[in-house]
Coordinates of N, CA, C and O in Angstrom, one line a residue:
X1 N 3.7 13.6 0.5 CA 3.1 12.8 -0.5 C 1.7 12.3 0.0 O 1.6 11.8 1.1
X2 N 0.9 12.5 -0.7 CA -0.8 11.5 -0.7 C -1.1 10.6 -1.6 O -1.0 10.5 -2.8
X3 N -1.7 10.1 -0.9 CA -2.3 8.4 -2.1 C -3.8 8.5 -2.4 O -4.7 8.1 -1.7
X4 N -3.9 9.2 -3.9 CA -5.0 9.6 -4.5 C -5.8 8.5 -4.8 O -7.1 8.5 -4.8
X5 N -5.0 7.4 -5.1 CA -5.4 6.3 -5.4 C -5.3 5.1 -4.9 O -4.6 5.1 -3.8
X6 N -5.7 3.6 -5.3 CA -5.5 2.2 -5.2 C -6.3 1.7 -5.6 O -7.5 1.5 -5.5
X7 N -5.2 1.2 -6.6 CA -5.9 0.2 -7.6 C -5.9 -1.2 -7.6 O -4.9 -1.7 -8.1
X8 N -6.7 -2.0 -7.1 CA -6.9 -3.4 -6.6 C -6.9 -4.2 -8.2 O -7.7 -5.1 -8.1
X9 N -6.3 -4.1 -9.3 CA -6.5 -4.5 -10.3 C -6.3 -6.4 -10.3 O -7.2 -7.0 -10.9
X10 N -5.6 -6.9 -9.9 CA -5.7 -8.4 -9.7 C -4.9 -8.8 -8.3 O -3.7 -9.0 -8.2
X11 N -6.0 -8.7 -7.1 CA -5.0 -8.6 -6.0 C -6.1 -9.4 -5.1 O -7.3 -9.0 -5.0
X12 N -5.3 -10.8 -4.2 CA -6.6 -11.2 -3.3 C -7.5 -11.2 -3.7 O -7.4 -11.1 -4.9
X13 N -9.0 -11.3 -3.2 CA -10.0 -11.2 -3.6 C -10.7 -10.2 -5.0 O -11.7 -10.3 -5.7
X14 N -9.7 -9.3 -4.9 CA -10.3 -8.4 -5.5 C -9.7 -8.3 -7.0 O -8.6 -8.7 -7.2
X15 N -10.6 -7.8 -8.0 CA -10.5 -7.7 -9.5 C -11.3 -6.5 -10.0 O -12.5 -6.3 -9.9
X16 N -10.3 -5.8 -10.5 CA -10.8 -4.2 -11.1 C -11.0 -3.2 -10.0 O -11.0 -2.0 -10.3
X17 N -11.0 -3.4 -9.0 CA -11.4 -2.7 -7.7 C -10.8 -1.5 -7.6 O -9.6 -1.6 -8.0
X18 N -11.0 -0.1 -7.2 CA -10.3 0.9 -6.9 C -10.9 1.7 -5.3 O -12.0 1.7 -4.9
X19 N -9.7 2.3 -4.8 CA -10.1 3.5 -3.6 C -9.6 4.4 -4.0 O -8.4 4.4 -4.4
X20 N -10.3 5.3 -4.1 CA -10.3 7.0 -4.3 C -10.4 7.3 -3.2 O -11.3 7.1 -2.5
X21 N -8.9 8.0 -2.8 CA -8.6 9.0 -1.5 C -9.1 10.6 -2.0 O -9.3 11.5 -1.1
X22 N -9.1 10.9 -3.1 CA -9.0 12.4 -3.7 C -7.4 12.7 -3.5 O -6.4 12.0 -3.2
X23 N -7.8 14.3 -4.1 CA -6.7 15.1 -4.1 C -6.4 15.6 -2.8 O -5.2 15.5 -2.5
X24 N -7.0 16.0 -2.2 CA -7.3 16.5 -0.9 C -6.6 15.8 -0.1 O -6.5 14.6 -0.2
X25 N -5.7 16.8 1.3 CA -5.0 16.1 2.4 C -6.3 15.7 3.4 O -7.2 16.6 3.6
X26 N -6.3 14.4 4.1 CA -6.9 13.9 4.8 C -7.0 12.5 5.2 O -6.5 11.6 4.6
X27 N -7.8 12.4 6.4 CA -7.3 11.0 7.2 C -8.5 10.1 6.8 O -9.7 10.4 6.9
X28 N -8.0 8.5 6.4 CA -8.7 7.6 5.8 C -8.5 6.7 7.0 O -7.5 6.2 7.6
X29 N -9.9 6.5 7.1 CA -10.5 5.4 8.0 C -10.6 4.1 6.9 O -11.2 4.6 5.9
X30 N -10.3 2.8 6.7 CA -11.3 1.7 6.0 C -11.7 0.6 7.5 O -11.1 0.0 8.4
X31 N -13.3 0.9 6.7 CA -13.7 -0.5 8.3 C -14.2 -1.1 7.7 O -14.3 -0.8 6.5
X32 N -14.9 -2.3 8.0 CA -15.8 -3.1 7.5 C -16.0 -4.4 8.1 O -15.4 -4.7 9.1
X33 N -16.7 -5.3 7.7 CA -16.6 -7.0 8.9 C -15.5 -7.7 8.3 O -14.8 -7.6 7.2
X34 N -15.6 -8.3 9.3 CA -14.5 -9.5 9.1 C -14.6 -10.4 7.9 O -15.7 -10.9 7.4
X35 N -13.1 -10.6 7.5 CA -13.3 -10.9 5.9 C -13.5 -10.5 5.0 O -13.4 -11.1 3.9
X36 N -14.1 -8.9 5.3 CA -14.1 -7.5 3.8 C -12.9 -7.6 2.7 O -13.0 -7.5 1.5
X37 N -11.3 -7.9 3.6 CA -10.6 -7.1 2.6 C -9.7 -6.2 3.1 O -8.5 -6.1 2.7
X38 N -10.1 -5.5 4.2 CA -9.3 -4.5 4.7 C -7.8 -5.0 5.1 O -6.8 -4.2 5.1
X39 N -7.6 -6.4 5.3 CA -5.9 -6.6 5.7 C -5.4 -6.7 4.4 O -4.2 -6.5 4.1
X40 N -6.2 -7.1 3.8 CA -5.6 -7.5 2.2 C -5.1 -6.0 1.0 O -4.3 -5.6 0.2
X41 N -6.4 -5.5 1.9 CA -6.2 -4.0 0.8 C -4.8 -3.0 1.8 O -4.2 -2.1 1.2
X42 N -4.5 -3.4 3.2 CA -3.4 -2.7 3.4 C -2.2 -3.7 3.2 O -1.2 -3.2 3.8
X43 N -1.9 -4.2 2.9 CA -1.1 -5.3 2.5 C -0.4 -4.8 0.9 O 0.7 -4.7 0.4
X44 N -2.2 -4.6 0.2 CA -1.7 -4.5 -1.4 C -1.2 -3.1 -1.3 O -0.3 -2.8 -2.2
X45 N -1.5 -2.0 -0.4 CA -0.8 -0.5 -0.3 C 0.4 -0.6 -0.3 O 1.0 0.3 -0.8
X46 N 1.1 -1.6 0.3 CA 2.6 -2.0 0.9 C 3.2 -2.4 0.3 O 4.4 -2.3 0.4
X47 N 2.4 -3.2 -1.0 CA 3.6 -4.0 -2.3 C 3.1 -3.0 -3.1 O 3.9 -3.0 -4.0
X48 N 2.4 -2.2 -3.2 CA 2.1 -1.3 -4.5 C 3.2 -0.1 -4.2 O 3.7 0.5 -5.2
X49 N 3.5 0.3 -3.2 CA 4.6 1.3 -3.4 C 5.7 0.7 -2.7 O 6.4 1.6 -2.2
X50 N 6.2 -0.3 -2.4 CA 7.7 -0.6 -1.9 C 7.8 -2.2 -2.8 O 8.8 -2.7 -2.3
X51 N 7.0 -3.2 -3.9 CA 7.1 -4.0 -3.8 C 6.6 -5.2 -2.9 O 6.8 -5.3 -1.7
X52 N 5.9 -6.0 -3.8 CA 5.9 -7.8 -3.2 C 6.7 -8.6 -2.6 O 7.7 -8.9 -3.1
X53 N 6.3 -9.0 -1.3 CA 7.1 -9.8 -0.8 C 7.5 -11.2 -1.2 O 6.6 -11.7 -1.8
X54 N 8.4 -11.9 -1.1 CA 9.3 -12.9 -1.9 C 7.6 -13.9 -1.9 O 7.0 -14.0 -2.9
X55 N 7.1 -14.5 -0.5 CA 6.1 -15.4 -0.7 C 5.0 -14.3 -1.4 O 5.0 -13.1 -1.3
X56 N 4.0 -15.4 -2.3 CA 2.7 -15.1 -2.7 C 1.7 -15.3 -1.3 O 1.2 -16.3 -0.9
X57 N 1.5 -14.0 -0.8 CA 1.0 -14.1 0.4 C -1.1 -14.1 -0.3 O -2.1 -14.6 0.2
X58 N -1.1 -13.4 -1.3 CA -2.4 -13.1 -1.7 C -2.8 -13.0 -3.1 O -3.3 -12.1 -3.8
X59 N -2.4 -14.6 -3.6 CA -2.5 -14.9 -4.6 C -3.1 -15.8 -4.7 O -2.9 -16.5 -5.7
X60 N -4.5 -16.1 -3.5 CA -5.5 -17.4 -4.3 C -6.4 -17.3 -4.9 O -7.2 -18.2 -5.1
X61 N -6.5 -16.1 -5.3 CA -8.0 -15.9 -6.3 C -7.2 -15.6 -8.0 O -7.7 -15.9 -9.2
X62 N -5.9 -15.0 -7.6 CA -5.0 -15.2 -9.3 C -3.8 -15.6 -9.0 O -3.1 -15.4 -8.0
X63 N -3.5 -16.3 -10.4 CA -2.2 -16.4 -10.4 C -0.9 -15.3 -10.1 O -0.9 -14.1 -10.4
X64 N 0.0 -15.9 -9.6 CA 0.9 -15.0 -9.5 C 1.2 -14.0 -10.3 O 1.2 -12.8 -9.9
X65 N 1.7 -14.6 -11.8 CA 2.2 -13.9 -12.9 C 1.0 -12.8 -13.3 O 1.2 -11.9 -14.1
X66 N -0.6 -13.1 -12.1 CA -1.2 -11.9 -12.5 C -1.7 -10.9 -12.1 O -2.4 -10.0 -12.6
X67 N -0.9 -11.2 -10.7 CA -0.9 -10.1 -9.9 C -0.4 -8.9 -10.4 O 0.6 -8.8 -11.2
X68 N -1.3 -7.5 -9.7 CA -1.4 -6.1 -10.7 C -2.1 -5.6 -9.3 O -3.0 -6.0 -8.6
X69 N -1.3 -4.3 -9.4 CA -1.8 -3.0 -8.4 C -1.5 -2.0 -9.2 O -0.6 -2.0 -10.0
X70 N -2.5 -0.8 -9.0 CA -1.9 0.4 -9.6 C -1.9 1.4 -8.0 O -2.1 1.0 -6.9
X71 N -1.5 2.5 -8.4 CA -1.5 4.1 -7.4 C -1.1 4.6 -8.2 O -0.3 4.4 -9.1
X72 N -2.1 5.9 -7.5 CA -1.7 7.2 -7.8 C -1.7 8.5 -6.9 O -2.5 9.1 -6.3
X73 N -0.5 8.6 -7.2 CA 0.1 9.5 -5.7 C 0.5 11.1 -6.3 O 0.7 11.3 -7.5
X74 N 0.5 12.2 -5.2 CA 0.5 13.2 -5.5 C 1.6 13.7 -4.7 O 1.4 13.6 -3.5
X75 N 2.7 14.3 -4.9 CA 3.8 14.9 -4.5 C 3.4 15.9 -3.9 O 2.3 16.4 -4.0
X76 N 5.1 16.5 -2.5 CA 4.5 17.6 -2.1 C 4.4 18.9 -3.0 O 3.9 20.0 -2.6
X77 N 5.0 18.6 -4.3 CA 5.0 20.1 -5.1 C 3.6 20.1 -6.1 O 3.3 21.0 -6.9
X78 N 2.9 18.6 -5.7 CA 1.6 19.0 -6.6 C 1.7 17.8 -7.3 O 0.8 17.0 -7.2
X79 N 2.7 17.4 -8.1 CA 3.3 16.7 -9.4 C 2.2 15.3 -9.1 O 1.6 15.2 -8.0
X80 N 2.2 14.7 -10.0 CA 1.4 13.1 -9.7 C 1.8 11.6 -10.5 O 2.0 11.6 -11.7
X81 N 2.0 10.6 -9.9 CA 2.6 9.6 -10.2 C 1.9 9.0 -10.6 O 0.9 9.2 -9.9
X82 N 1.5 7.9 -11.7 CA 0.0 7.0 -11.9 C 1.0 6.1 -12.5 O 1.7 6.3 -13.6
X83 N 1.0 5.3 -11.7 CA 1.8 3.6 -12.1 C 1.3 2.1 -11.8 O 0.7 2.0 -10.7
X84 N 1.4 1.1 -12.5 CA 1.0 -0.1 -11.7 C 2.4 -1.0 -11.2 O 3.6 -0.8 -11.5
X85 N 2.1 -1.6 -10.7 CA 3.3 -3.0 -10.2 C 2.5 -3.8 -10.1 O 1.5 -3.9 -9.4
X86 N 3.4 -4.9 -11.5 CA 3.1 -6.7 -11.1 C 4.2 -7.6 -10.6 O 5.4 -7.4 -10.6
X87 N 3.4 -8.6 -10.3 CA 4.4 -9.3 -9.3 C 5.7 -9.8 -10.3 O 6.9 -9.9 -10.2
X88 N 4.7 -10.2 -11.3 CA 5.8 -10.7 -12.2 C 6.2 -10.2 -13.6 O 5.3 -9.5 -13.9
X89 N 7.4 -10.3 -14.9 CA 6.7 -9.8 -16.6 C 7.8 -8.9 -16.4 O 8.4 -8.6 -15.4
X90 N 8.2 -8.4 -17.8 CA 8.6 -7.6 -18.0 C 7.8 -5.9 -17.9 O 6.6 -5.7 -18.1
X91 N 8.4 -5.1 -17.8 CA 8.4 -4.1 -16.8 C 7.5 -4.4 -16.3 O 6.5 -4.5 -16.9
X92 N 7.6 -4.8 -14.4 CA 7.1 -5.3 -13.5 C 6.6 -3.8 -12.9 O 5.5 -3.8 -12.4
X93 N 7.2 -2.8 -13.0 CA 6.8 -1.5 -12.2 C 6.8 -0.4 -13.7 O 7.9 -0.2 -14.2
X94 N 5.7 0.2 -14.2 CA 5.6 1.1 -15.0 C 4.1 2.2 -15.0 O 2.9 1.9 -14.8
X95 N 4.7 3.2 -15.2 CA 4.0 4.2 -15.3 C 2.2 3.9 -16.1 O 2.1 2.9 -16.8
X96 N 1.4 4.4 -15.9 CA 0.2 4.2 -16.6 C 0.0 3.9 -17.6 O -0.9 3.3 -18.1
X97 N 1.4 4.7 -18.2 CA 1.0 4.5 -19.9 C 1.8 3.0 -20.3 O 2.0 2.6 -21.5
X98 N 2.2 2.5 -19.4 CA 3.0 1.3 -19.9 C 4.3 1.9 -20.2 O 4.8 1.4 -21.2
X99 N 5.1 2.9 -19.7 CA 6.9 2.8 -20.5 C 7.3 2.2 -19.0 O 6.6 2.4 -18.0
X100 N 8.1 1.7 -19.0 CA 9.1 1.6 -18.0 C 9.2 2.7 -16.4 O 9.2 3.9 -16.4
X101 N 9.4 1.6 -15.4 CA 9.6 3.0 -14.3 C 10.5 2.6 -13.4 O 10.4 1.3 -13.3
X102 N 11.5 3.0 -12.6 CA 12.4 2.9 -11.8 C 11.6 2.9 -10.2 O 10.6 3.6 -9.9
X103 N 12.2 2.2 -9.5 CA 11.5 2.1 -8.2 C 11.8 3.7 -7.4 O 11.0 4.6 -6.9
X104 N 13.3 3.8 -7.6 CA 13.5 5.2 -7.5 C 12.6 6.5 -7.7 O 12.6 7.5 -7.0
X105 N 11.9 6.2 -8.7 CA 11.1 7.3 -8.7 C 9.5 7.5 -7.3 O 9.1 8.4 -6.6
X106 N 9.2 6.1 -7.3 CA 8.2 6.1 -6.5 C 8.9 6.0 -5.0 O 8.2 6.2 -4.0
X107 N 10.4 5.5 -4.8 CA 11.1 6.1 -3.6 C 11.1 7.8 -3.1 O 10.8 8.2 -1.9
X108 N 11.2 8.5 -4.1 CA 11.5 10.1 -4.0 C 10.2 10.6 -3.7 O 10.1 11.7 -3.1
X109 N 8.8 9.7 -4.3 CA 7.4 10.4 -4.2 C 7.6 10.2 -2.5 O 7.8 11.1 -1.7
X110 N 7.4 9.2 -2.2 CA 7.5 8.6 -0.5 C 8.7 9.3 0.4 O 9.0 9.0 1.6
X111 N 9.4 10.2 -0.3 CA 10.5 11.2 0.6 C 11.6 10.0 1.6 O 12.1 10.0 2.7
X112 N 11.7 8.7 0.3 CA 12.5 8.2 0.9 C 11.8 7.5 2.2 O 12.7 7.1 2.9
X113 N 10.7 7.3 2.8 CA 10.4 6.7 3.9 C 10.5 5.1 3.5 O 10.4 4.7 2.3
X114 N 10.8 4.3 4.5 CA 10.9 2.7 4.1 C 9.5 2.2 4.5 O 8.5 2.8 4.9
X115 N 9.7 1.1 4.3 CA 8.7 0.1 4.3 C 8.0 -0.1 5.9 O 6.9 -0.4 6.3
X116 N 9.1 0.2 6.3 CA 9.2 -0.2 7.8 C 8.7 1.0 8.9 O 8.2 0.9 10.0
X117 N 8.9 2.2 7.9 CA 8.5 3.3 8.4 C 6.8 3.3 8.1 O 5.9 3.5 8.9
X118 N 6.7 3.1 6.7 CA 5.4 3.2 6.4 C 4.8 2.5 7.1 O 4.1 3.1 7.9
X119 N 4.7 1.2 7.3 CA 4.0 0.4 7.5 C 3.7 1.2 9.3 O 2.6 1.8 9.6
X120 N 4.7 1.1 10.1 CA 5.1 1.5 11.4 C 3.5 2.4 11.8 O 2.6 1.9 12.5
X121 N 3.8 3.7 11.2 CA 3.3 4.8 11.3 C 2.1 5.1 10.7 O 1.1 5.6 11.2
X122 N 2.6 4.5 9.0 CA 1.3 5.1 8.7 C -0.1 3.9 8.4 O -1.2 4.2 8.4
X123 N 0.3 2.8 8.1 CA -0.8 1.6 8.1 C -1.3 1.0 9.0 O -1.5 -0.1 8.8
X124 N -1.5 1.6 9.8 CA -2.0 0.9 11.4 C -3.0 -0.2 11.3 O -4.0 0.3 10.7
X125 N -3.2 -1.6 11.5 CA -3.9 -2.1 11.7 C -4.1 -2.2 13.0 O -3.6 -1.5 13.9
X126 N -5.2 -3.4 13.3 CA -5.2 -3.7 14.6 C -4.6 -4.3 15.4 O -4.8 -4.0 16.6
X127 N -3.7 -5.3 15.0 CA -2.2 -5.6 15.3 C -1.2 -4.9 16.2 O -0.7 -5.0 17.3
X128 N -1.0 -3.8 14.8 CA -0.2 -2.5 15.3 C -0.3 -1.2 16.2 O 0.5 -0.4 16.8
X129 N -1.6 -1.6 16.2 CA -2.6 -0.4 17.3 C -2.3 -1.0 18.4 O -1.9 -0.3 19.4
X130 N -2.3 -2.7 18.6 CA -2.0 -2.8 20.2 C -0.9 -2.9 20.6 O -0.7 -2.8 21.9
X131 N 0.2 -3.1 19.7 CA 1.8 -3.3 19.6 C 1.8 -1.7 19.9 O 2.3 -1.5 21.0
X132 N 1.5 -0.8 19.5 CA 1.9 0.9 19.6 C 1.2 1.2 20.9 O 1.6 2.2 21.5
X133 N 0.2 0.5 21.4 CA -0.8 1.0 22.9 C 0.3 0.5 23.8 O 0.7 1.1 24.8
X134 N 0.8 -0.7 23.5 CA 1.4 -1.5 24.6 C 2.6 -0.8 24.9 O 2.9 -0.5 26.0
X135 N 3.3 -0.4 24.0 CA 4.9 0.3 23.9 C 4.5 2.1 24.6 O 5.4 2.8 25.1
X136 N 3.7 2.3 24.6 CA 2.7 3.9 24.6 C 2.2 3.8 26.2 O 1.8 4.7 26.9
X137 N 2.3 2.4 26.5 CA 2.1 2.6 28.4 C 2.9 2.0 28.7 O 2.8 1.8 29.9
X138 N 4.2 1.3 28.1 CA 5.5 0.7 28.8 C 6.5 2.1 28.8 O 6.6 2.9 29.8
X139 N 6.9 2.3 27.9 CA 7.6 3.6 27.6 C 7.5 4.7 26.6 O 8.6 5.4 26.5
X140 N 6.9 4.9 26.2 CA 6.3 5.8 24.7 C 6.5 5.2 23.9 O 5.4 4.7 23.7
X141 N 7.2 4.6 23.0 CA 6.9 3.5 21.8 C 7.2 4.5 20.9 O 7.2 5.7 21.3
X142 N 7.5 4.3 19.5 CA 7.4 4.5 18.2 C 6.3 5.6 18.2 O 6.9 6.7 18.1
X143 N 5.1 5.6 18.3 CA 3.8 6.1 17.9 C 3.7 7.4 18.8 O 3.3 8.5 18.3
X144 N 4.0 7.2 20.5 CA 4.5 8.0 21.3 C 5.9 9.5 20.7 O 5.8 10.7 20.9
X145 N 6.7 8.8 20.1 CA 7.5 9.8 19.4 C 7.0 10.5 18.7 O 7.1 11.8 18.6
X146 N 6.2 9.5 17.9 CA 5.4 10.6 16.6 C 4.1 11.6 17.0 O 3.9 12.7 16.4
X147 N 3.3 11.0 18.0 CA 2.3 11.6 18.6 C 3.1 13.2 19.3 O 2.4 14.0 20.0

């Protein structure tokens, strides 16, 4: 699976905002100064495909009820997903066009990886960089397996 998209639609700081990854497999750096966004925008990757966490961790610029992410992700057979998730409302997770969507489906684009996995492996911040350095000269660590 790849993440063609992110759509910062009412999230933290941000309003209307989008990242275009492309279609294309490849490795996404985001940098920028302190205070850009970047924990916020890996954060919103995290609730946009596995769900919000119970607290409103990045809800001071909107209300809760208006919190909105979209993605759009591309399977390994090609296929492509384009959905948003809000925190709150009826159908809270649906397809682009607005019908209804099952979390299940956007489980099956992610091959089933969890949250814990994702976050683990694939969202590295700089937190996690030194948690995975430290475990990587104690005894290989998580990152060490995968490396």
């Amino acid at each position: 699976m790849r993440i063609a998209a992110l759509h910062l639609i009412a999230y933290g700081p941000f309003t209307g905002r989008s990242l275009a990854f492309g279609p294309e497999p490849g490795f996404h750096v985001i940098y920028g100064d302190n205070e850009a966004g970047k924990s916020t925008t890996l954060r919103a990757l995290s609730s946009v495909l596995f769900g919000y966490p119970h607290e409103v961790v990045d809800g001071y610029k909107h209300d809760a009820k208006d919190i909105a992410l979209g993605a759009e992700l591309i399977g390994k057979d090609g296929k492509t997903l384009s959905f948003q998730r809000r925190r709150r409302g009826k159908n809270a997770l649906a397809r682009a066009d607005g019908t209804p969507l099952d979390d299940a489906a956007v489980s099956k684009m992610l091959g089933g990886a969890s949250k814990e996995v994702f976050e683990t492996v694939f969202a590295l911040d700089h937190r996690r960089l030194h948690e995975h350095a430290r475990a990587l000269l104690a005894e290989g660590g998580s990152l060490g397996c995968t490396l």
